[in-house]
GROMACS .gro file of C-alpha atoms in nm:
model
  407
    1ALA     CA    1   2.892  10.809  10.699
    2ARG     CA    2   2.960  11.119  10.492
    3SER     CA    3   3.246  11.340  10.611
    4ARG     CA    4   3.158  11.699  10.694
    5THR     CA    5   3.304  11.951  10.451
    6VAL     CA    6   3.504  12.227  10.622
    7GLY     CA    7   3.595  12.444  10.325
    8GLU     CA    8   3.790  12.477  10.004
    9LEU     CA    9   4.062  12.697   9.858
   10LEU     CA   10   4.010  12.739   9.485
   11ALA     CA   11   4.289  12.819   9.244
   12PRO     CA   12   4.226  13.110   9.004
   13THR     CA   13   4.122  13.003   8.655
   14SER     CA   14   4.067  13.168   8.321
   15PRO     CA   15   3.855  13.056   8.024
   16PHE     CA   16   4.172  12.961   7.836
   17ASP     CA   17   4.348  12.792   8.127
   18LYS     CA   18   4.425  12.436   8.024
   19LYS     CA   19   4.369  12.167   8.283
   20CYS     CA   20   4.707  12.005   8.207
   21GLY     CA   21   4.971  12.168   8.425
   22ARG     CA   22   4.731  12.261   8.706
   23GLU     CA   23   4.768  11.935   8.896
   24ASN     CA   24   4.804  11.973   9.271
   25TRP     CA   25   5.070  11.712   9.342
   26THR     CA   26   5.139  11.810   9.699
   27VAL     CA   27   4.991  11.983  10.005
   28ALA     CA   28   5.163  12.036  10.342
   29PHE     CA   29   5.108  12.187  10.686
   30ALA     CA   30   5.382  12.358  10.887
   31PRO     CA   31   5.493  12.161  11.198
   32ASP     CA   32   5.357  12.433  11.427
   33GLY     CA   33   5.030  12.457  11.233
   34SER     CA   34   5.094  12.818  11.128
   35TYR     CA   35   5.094  12.771  10.750
   36LEU     CA   36   4.938  12.564  10.476
   37ALA     CA   37   5.116  12.527  10.142
   38TRP     CA   38   5.013  12.361   9.819
   39SER     CA   39   5.113  12.350   9.453
   40GLN     CA   40   4.862  12.540   9.240
   41GLY     CA   41   5.017  12.418   8.917
   42HIS     CA   42   5.209  12.617   8.658
   43ARG     CA   43   5.518  12.653   8.888
   44ILE     CA   44   5.317  12.827   9.164
   45VAL     CA   45   5.315  12.743   9.536
   46LYS     CA   46   5.062  12.919   9.757
   47LEU     CA   47   5.130  12.980  10.127
   48VAL     CA   48   4.844  13.084  10.356
   49PRO     CA   49   4.813  13.121  10.736
   50TRP     CA   50   4.611  12.820  10.848
   51ALA     CA   51   4.432  12.998  11.136
   52GLN     CA   52   4.318  13.267  10.893
   53CYS     CA   53   4.186  12.997  10.659
   54LEU     CA   54   3.975  12.838  10.930
   55ASN     CA   55   3.834  13.178  11.033
   56ASN     CA   56   3.739  13.253  10.673
   57PHE     CA   57   3.563  12.919  10.643
   58LEU     CA   58   3.362  12.991  10.957
   59LEU     CA   59   3.279  13.350  10.861
   60HIS     CA   60   3.212  13.322  10.490
   61GLY     CA   61   3.110  12.965  10.437
   62MET     CA   62   3.299  12.704  10.242
   63LYS     CA   63   3.458  12.886   9.950
   64ASN     CA   64   3.757  13.110   9.991
   65GLY     CA   65   3.828  13.349   9.707
   66ALA     CA   66   4.140  13.502   9.858
   67ASN     CA   67   4.349  13.297   9.618
   68THR     CA   68   4.244  13.513   9.326
   69VAL     CA   69   4.453  13.798   9.466
   70SER     CA   70   4.831  13.775   9.446
   71THR     CA   71   4.974  13.934   9.760
   72ARG     CA   72   5.342  13.992   9.810
   73LEU     CA   73   5.475  13.927  10.158
   74PRO     CA   74   5.603  14.253  10.309
   75ARG     CA   75   5.936  14.269  10.483
   76GLN     CA   76   5.889  14.225  10.856
   77SER     CA   77   6.035  14.481  11.092
   78SER     CA   78   6.127  14.234  11.365
   79GLU     CA   79   6.144  13.864  11.441
   80SER     CA   80   5.850  13.887  11.678
   81SER     CA   81   5.627  14.042  11.413
   82GLN     CA   82   5.726  13.763  11.175
   83LYS     CA   83   5.592  13.510  11.418
   84ASN     CA   84   5.282  13.704  11.518
   85LYS     CA   85   5.166  13.822  11.178
   86PRO     CA   86   5.193  13.546  10.917
   87CYS     CA   87   5.090  13.665  10.571
   88GLU     CA   88   4.973  13.474  10.269
   89HIS     CA   89   5.190  13.490   9.961
   90ILE     CA   90   5.276  13.323   9.633
   91ILE     CA   91   5.610  13.168   9.530
   92ASP     CA   92   5.706  13.114   9.167
   93CYS     CA   93   5.943  12.815   9.176
   94GLY     CA   94   6.044  12.834   8.811
   95ASP     CA   95   5.930  12.481   8.724
   96ILE     CA   96   5.650  12.233   8.794
   97VAL     CA   97   5.632  12.162   9.169
   98TRP     CA   98   5.598  11.794   9.261
   99SER     CA   99   5.673  11.798   9.633
  100LEU     CA  100   5.671  12.022   9.941
  101ALA     CA  101   5.801  11.990  10.296
  102PHE     CA  102   5.817  12.229  10.590
  103GLY     CA  103   6.116  12.222  10.821
  104SER     CA  104   6.191  12.397  11.150
  105SER     CA  105   6.515  12.405  11.343
  106VAL     CA  106   6.621  12.309  11.692
  107PRO     CA  107   6.945  12.502  11.751
  108GLU     CA  108   7.085  12.235  11.984
  109LYS     CA  109   7.084  11.985  11.695
  110GLN     CA  110   7.426  12.036  11.543
  111SER     CA  111   7.525  11.957  11.186
  112ARG     CA  112   7.683  11.616  11.136
  113CYS     CA  113   7.965  11.785  10.943
  114VAL     CA  114   8.149  11.889  11.259
  115ASN     CA  115   8.469  11.987  11.077
  116ILE     CA  116   8.304  12.284  10.909
  117GLU     CA  117   8.278  12.577  11.150
  118TRP     CA  118   8.162  12.850  10.912
  119HIS     CA  119   7.820  12.851  10.748
  120ARG     CA  120   7.630  13.099  10.535
  121PHE     CA  121   7.306  13.034  10.723
  122LYS     CA  122   7.239  13.017  11.096
  123PHE     CA  123   6.891  12.872  11.134
  124GLY     CA  124   6.728  12.977  11.457
  125GLN     CA  125   6.429  12.822  11.631
  126ASP     CA  126   6.206  13.106  11.511
  127GLN     CA  127   6.264  13.023  11.144
  128LEU     CA  128   6.043  12.815  10.919
  129LEU     CA  129   6.169  12.670  10.592
  130LEU     CA  130   5.983  12.537  10.290
  131ALA     CA  131   6.150  12.288  10.055
  132THR     CA  132   6.009  12.255   9.702
  133GLY     CA  133   6.097  11.962   9.473
  134LEU     CA  134   6.084  12.048   9.105
  135ASN     CA  135   6.037  11.882   8.770
  136ASN     CA  136   6.396  11.958   8.663
  137GLY     CA  137   6.549  11.773   8.960
  138ARG     CA  138   6.626  12.082   9.167
  139ILE     CA  139   6.523  12.145   9.526
  140LYS     CA  140   6.466  12.505   9.630
  141ILE     CA  141   6.467  12.606   9.996
  142TRP     CA  142   6.263  12.916  10.094
  143ASP     CA  143   6.231  13.124  10.409
  144VAL     CA  144   5.858  13.115  10.478
  145TYR     CA  145   5.845  13.448  10.662
  146THR     CA  146   6.038  13.654  10.407
  147GLY     CA  147   5.964  13.462  10.087
  148LYS     CA  148   6.337  13.466  10.012
  149LEU     CA  149   6.513  13.187   9.824
  150LEU     CA  150   6.790  13.053  10.049
  151LEU     CA  151   6.931  12.747   9.876
  152ASN     CA  152   6.915  12.581   9.536
  153LEU     CA  153   7.010  12.213   9.573
  154MET     CA  154   7.120  12.051   9.248
  155ASP     CA  155   7.214  11.685   9.220
  156HIS     CA  156   6.909  11.485   9.112
  157THR     CA  157   6.882  11.421   8.738
  158GLU     CA  158   6.505  11.359   8.730
  159VAL     CA  159   6.181  11.478   8.896
  160VAL     CA  160   6.200  11.521   9.276
  161ARG     CA  161   5.884  11.331   9.361
  162ASP     CA  162   5.882  11.365   9.741
  163LEU     CA  163   6.056  11.547  10.026
  164THR     CA  164   6.062  11.491  10.400
  165PHE     CA  165   6.241  11.664  10.690
  166ALA     CA  166   6.361  11.471  10.994
  167PRO     CA  167   6.113  11.547  11.276
  168ASP     CA  168   6.392  11.602  11.532
  169GLY     CA  169   6.470  11.959  11.420
  170SER     CA  170   6.810  11.868  11.274
  171LEU     CA  171   6.708  12.006  10.932
  172ILE     CA  172   6.813  11.682  10.765
  173LEU     CA  173   6.616  11.666  10.439
  174VAL     CA  174   6.558  11.352  10.232
  175SER     CA  175   6.450  11.371   9.868
  176ALA     CA  176   6.301  11.091   9.656
  177SER     CA  177   6.344  11.110   9.280
  178ARG     CA  178   6.266  10.940   8.954
  179ASP     CA  179   6.642  10.897   8.908
  180LYS     CA  180   6.601  10.588   9.134
  181THR     CA  181   6.782  10.742   9.431
  182LEU     CA  182   6.717  10.904   9.767
  183ARG     CA  183   6.950  11.185   9.871
  184VAL     CA  184   7.018  11.311  10.222
  185TRP     CA  185   7.088  11.684  10.265
  186ASP     CA  186   7.204  11.877  10.571
  187LEU     CA  187   7.056  12.227  10.562
  188LYS     CA  188   7.252  12.329  10.872
  189ASP     CA  189   7.561  12.266  10.660
  190ASP     CA  190   7.435  12.502  10.386
  191GLY     CA  191   7.253  12.223  10.205
  192ASN     CA  192   7.549  11.985  10.179
  193MET     CA  193   7.447  11.649  10.030
  194MET     CA  194   7.558  11.390  10.284
  195LYS     CA  195   7.455  11.059  10.133
  196VAL     CA  196   7.296  10.887   9.833
  197LEU     CA  197   7.071  10.591   9.917
  198ARG     CA  198   7.060  10.340   9.632
  199GLY     CA  199   6.856  10.022   9.608
  200HIS     CA  200   6.536  10.108   9.425
  201PRO     CA  201   6.527   9.942   9.083
  202ASN     CA  202   6.304  10.213   8.939
  203TRP     CA  203   6.139  10.548   9.018
  204VAL     CA  204   6.111  10.644   9.385
  205TYR     CA  205   5.766  10.787   9.460
  206GLY     CA  206   5.770  10.870   9.828
  207CYS     CA  207   5.960  10.874  10.156
  208ALA     CA  208   5.877  10.928  10.523
  209PHE     CA  209   6.069  10.950  10.851
  210SER     CA  210   5.972  10.764  11.165
  211PRO     CA  211   5.879  11.003  11.452
  212ASP     CA  212   6.217  10.952  11.623
  213SER     CA  213   6.402  11.017  11.291
  214SER     CA  214   6.591  10.686  11.318
  215ILE     CA  215   6.419  10.506  11.028
  216LEU     CA  216   6.331  10.620  10.677
  217CYS     CA  217   6.071  10.443  10.467
  218SER     CA  218   6.080  10.476  10.089
  219VAL     CA  219   5.847  10.340   9.821
  220GLY     CA  220   5.855  10.341   9.444
  221ALA     CA  221   5.783  10.174   9.111
  222SER     CA  222   5.833   9.826   9.247
  223LYS     CA  223   5.634   9.609   9.483
  224ALA     CA  224   5.873   9.644   9.778
  225VAL     CA  225   5.877   9.888  10.069
  226PHE     CA  226   6.231   9.988  10.176
  227LEU     CA  227   6.334  10.069  10.533
  228TRP     CA  228   6.664  10.252  10.597
  229ASP     CA  229   6.873  10.301  10.912
  230MET     CA  230   6.934  10.678  10.918
  231ASP     CA  231   7.221  10.655  11.165
  232LYS     CA  232   7.426  10.426  10.941
  233TYR     CA  233   7.258  10.518  10.609
  234SER     CA  234   7.211  10.151  10.531
  235MET     CA  235   6.912   9.942  10.426
  236LEU     CA  236   6.740   9.766  10.715
  237GLN     CA  237   6.496   9.547  10.527
  238LYS     CA  238   6.245   9.522  10.244
  239LEU     CA  239   5.878   9.469  10.324
  240GLU     CA  240   5.709   9.257  10.055
  241GLY     CA  241   5.337   9.206  10.011
  242HIS     CA  242   5.208   9.460   9.759
  243HIS     CA  243   5.130   9.345   9.405
  244ASN     CA  244   5.199   9.668   9.214
  245ASP     CA  245   5.384  10.000   9.245
  246VAL     CA  246   5.380  10.146   9.598
  247VAL     CA  247   5.323  10.522   9.578
  248ALA     CA  248   5.288  10.662   9.932
  249CYS     CA  249   5.388  10.582  10.290
  250GLU     CA  250   5.359  10.729  10.639
  251PHE     CA  251   5.442  10.622  10.994
  252SER     CA  252   5.194  10.640  11.279
  253PRO     CA  253   5.262  10.910  11.543
  254ASP     CA  254   5.411  10.656  11.784
  255GLY     CA  255   5.626  10.492  11.513
  256ALA     CA  256   5.476  10.148  11.575
  257LEU     CA  257   5.282  10.128  11.247
  258LEU     CA  258   5.350  10.207  10.883
  259ALA     CA  259   5.079  10.270  10.621
  260THR     CA  260   5.158  10.216  10.252
  261ALA     CA  261   4.938  10.281   9.946
  262SER     CA  262   4.969  10.102   9.614
  263TYR     CA  263   4.829  10.081   9.264
  264ASP     CA  264   4.719   9.730   9.359
  265THR     CA  265   4.408   9.905   9.507
  266ARG     CA  266   4.515   9.835   9.865
  267VAL     CA  267   4.647  10.016  10.170
  268TYR     CA  268   4.851   9.800  10.405
  269VAL     CA  269   4.918   9.877  10.771
  270TRP     CA  270   5.246   9.715  10.875
  271ASP     CA  271   5.440   9.657  11.191
  272PRO     CA  272   5.766   9.777  11.032
  273HIS     CA  273   5.982   9.641  11.314
  274ILE     CA  274   5.891   9.278  11.242
  275GLY     CA  275   5.777   9.316  10.879
  276VAL     CA  276   5.422   9.189  10.930
  277ILE     CA  277   5.103   9.317  10.760
  278LEU     CA  278   4.850   9.387  11.035
  279ARG     CA  279   4.561   9.526  10.830
  280GLU     CA  280   4.455   9.547  10.466
  281PHE     CA  281   4.222   9.824  10.348
  282GLY     CA  282   4.079   9.729  10.008
  283HIS     CA  283   3.942   9.982   9.757
  284LEU     CA  284   3.800   9.724   9.514
  285PHE     CA  285   3.560   9.441   9.597
  286PRO     CA  286   3.631   9.163   9.543
  287PRO     CA  287   4.004   9.247   9.559
  288PRO     CA  288   4.195   9.180   9.236
  289THR     CA  289   4.407   8.867   9.222
  290PRO     CA  290   4.783   8.924   9.203
  291ILE     CA  291   4.801   8.858   8.830
  292PHE     CA  292   4.546   9.136   8.766
  293ALA     CA  293   4.661   9.361   9.051
  294GLY     CA  294   4.749   9.645   8.815
  295GLY     CA  295   4.439   9.624   8.599
  296ALA     CA  296   4.185   9.816   8.806
  297ASN     CA  297   4.336  10.157   8.737
  298ASP     CA  298   4.014  10.334   8.833
  299ARG     CA  299   4.082  10.215   9.188
  300TRP     CA  300   4.452  10.303   9.216
  301VAL     CA  301   4.530  10.445   9.559
  302ARG     CA  302   4.719  10.775   9.523
  303SER     CA  303   4.788  10.886   9.879
  304VAL     CA  304   4.769  10.773  10.241
  305CYS     CA  305   4.828  10.950  10.572
  306PHE     CA  306   4.800  10.884  10.947
  307SER     CA  307   4.599  11.104  11.180
  308HIS     CA  308   4.771  11.245  11.489
  309ASP     CA  309   4.556  11.023  11.714
  310GLY     CA  310   4.716  10.712  11.561
  311LEU     CA  311   4.370  10.562  11.528
  312HIS     CA  312   4.266  10.680  11.181
  313VAL     CA  313   4.413  10.651  10.833
  314ALA     CA  314   4.296  10.850  10.531
  315SER     CA  315   4.332  10.728  10.174
  316LEU     CA  316   4.262  10.887   9.837
  317ALA     CA  317   4.193  10.678   9.526
  318ASP     CA  318   4.108  10.716   9.158
  319ASP     CA  319   3.748  10.606   9.220
  320LYS     CA  320   3.669  10.968   9.320
  321MET     CA  321   3.651  10.893   9.689
  322VAL     CA  322   3.837  10.993  10.005
  323ARG     CA  323   3.810  10.733  10.279
  324PHE     CA  324   3.871  10.749  10.654
  325TRP     CA  325   3.960  10.416  10.816
  326ARG     CA  326   4.005  10.303  11.175
  327ILE     CA  327   4.310  10.080  11.218
  328ASP     CA  328   4.097   9.819  11.396
  329GLU     CA  329   3.804   9.809  11.149
  330GLU     CA  330   3.779   9.655  10.804
  331TYR     CA  331   3.556   9.913  10.636
  332PRO     CA  332   3.575  10.294  10.613
  333VAL     CA  333   3.412  10.489  10.894
  334GLN     CA  334   3.359  10.796  10.673
  335VAL     CA  335   3.384  10.883  10.303
  336ALA     CA  336   3.385  11.199  10.092
  337PRO     CA  337   3.371  11.262   9.714
  338LEU     CA  338   3.670  11.408   9.526
  339ASN     CA  339   3.743  11.400   9.154
  340ASN     CA  340   4.103  11.380   9.028
  341GLY     CA  341   4.252  11.385   9.378
  342LEU     CA  342   4.629  11.331   9.394
  343CYS     CA  343   4.744  11.404   9.751
  344CYS     CA  344   4.612  11.430  10.105
  345THR     CA  345   4.745  11.513  10.450
  346PHE     CA  346   4.610  11.579  10.799
  347SER     CA  347   4.644  11.918  10.965
  348THR     CA  348   4.898  11.943  11.246
  349ASP     CA  349   4.633  11.891  11.515
  350GLY     CA  350   4.464  11.618  11.313
  351SER     CA  351   4.122  11.783  11.307
  352VAL     CA  352   4.110  11.844  10.931
  353LEU     CA  353   4.210  11.648  10.622
  354ALA     CA  354   4.334  11.848  10.323
  355ALA     CA  355   4.327  11.696   9.973
  356GLY     CA  356   4.456  11.846   9.649
  357GLN     CA  357   4.280  11.847   9.313
  358ASP     CA  358   4.352  12.049   8.995
  359GLY     CA  359   4.533  12.331   9.175
  360SER     CA  360   4.274  12.362   9.454
  361VAL     CA  361   4.251  12.221   9.807
  362TYR     CA  362   3.945  12.073   9.979
  363PHE     CA  363   3.903  12.017  10.352
  364TRP     CA  364   3.698  11.772  10.560
  365ALA     CA  365   3.655  11.726  10.932
  366THR     CA  366   3.820  11.404  11.048
  367PRO     CA  367   3.635  11.143  11.253
  368SER     CA  368   3.639  11.241  11.621
  369GLN     CA  369   3.631  10.940  11.849
  370VAL     CA  370   3.758  10.894  12.202
  371SER     CA  371   4.054  10.657  12.197
  372SER     CA  372   4.026  10.342  12.404
  373LEU     CA  373   4.245  10.284  12.707
  374GLN     CA  374   4.419  10.009  12.512
  375HIS     CA  375   4.508  10.244  12.227
  376LEU     CA  376   4.634  10.514  12.465
  377CYS     CA  377   4.853  10.259  12.644
  378ARG     CA  378   4.991  10.127  12.313
  379MET     CA  379   5.068  10.478  12.192
  380ALA     CA  380   5.244  10.567  12.518
  381ILE     CA  381   5.470  10.263  12.528
  382ARG     CA  382   5.547  10.257  12.155
  383ARG     CA  383   5.678  10.611  12.166
  384VAL     CA  384   5.973  10.482  12.371
  385MET     CA  385   6.029  10.123  12.251
  386PRO     CA  386   5.979   9.913  11.933
  387THR     CA  387   5.794   9.584  11.900
  388SER     CA  388   6.094   9.366  11.983
  389GLN     CA  389   6.154   9.542  12.316
  390VAL     CA  390   5.786   9.532  12.409
  391LYS     CA  391   5.781   9.156  12.352
  392ASN     CA  392   6.079   9.113  12.584
  393LEU     CA  393   5.912   9.289  12.878
  394PRO     CA  394   5.861   9.067  13.187
  395ILE     CA  395   5.482   9.104  13.187
  396PRO     CA  396   5.192   8.854  13.169
  397CYS     CA  397   5.082   8.729  12.826
  398LYS     CA  398   4.744   8.900  12.848
  399VAL     CA  399   4.907   9.235  12.919
  400MET     CA  400   5.144   9.173  12.628
  401GLU     CA  401   4.848   9.115  12.395
  402PHE     CA  402   4.686   9.430  12.530
  403LEU     CA  403   4.995   9.636  12.436
  404CYS     CA  404   5.046   9.483  12.091
  405TYR     CA  405   4.897   9.604  11.763
  406GLN     CA  406   4.836   9.247  11.647
  407ILE     CA  407   4.485   9.280  11.504
   0.00000   0.00000   0.00000
């Protein structure tokens, strides 16, 4: 089935604008669904209110030309007006933007650096931060509502390829870089770098937190998928099964599953707690043998993401297609065309998929299906316990099978 197009946000172009440098490497939604941000290329990040975007799509059809006008965010008179009147604006980051991540604070979550009592910044619950990872190895932290640069984090020596905030509101930020390291930053401690995670033999492409913030997954220019314990900052295990570089990863909303995308033309869905591949989504038929796994570069998978219902996975590949998969089916349930796509992510409510291409963003409606009772039960129990604990429950074997993701 063909996915229904919702709309598109087109980057401004000129007759002399070269295509190189306009790549949209990253697109992100704010945790509360208030903002959408993406890299337009040429150092520019665009921030737009997501509700306003949807209204424009409904009122004026697919295309949105608001991006041709550069609007500066006015200073807000009060905190309440900041929350009630989000404005679109443009940020010049000073270098090519490779990664974006929104972060919001929970005041009760204290900094791990308990010995430091004085801080420059006191992040309240009404604040929204945007982290931008740059080509020169720097990470810039912006206040979304004022457009003000708050922090300039400098420690990476190569491109910051991906960023992710801990979902628990602690404002712990993890960055993945081509310098072969992951770095852990505490924004509540004025951006103090807490830890360097080493283990990748080559470039690190992506990282993602589990929903409870206890596990970090990282992938890079090797065939392995790394899992880290974020309480002890130590490596838990390596998941092996891909045949080429692994470029993207994301946990399911209940933390029970992990999706990884690779240049071997496959997306794997893992049970990360026991290290087992539960499902393989192939983008080339017949699938390439391991010795040729890197040869079909017109089928390289660039991005993968989980929908909020935990039932659907979206993937984006070099064969000019976006695919929507169900975790319990072998073939895509919907597809959509997209040339030169590099990144994709679901909206906060999961109703829309956004994908980036050449400085612009395109949107499709996601498959809407009623979840089965089995899936709802699995999601409910996996939010509170991992696979090992589920398997130790004193319940009948048939009920155990019902609650497991073994496909």
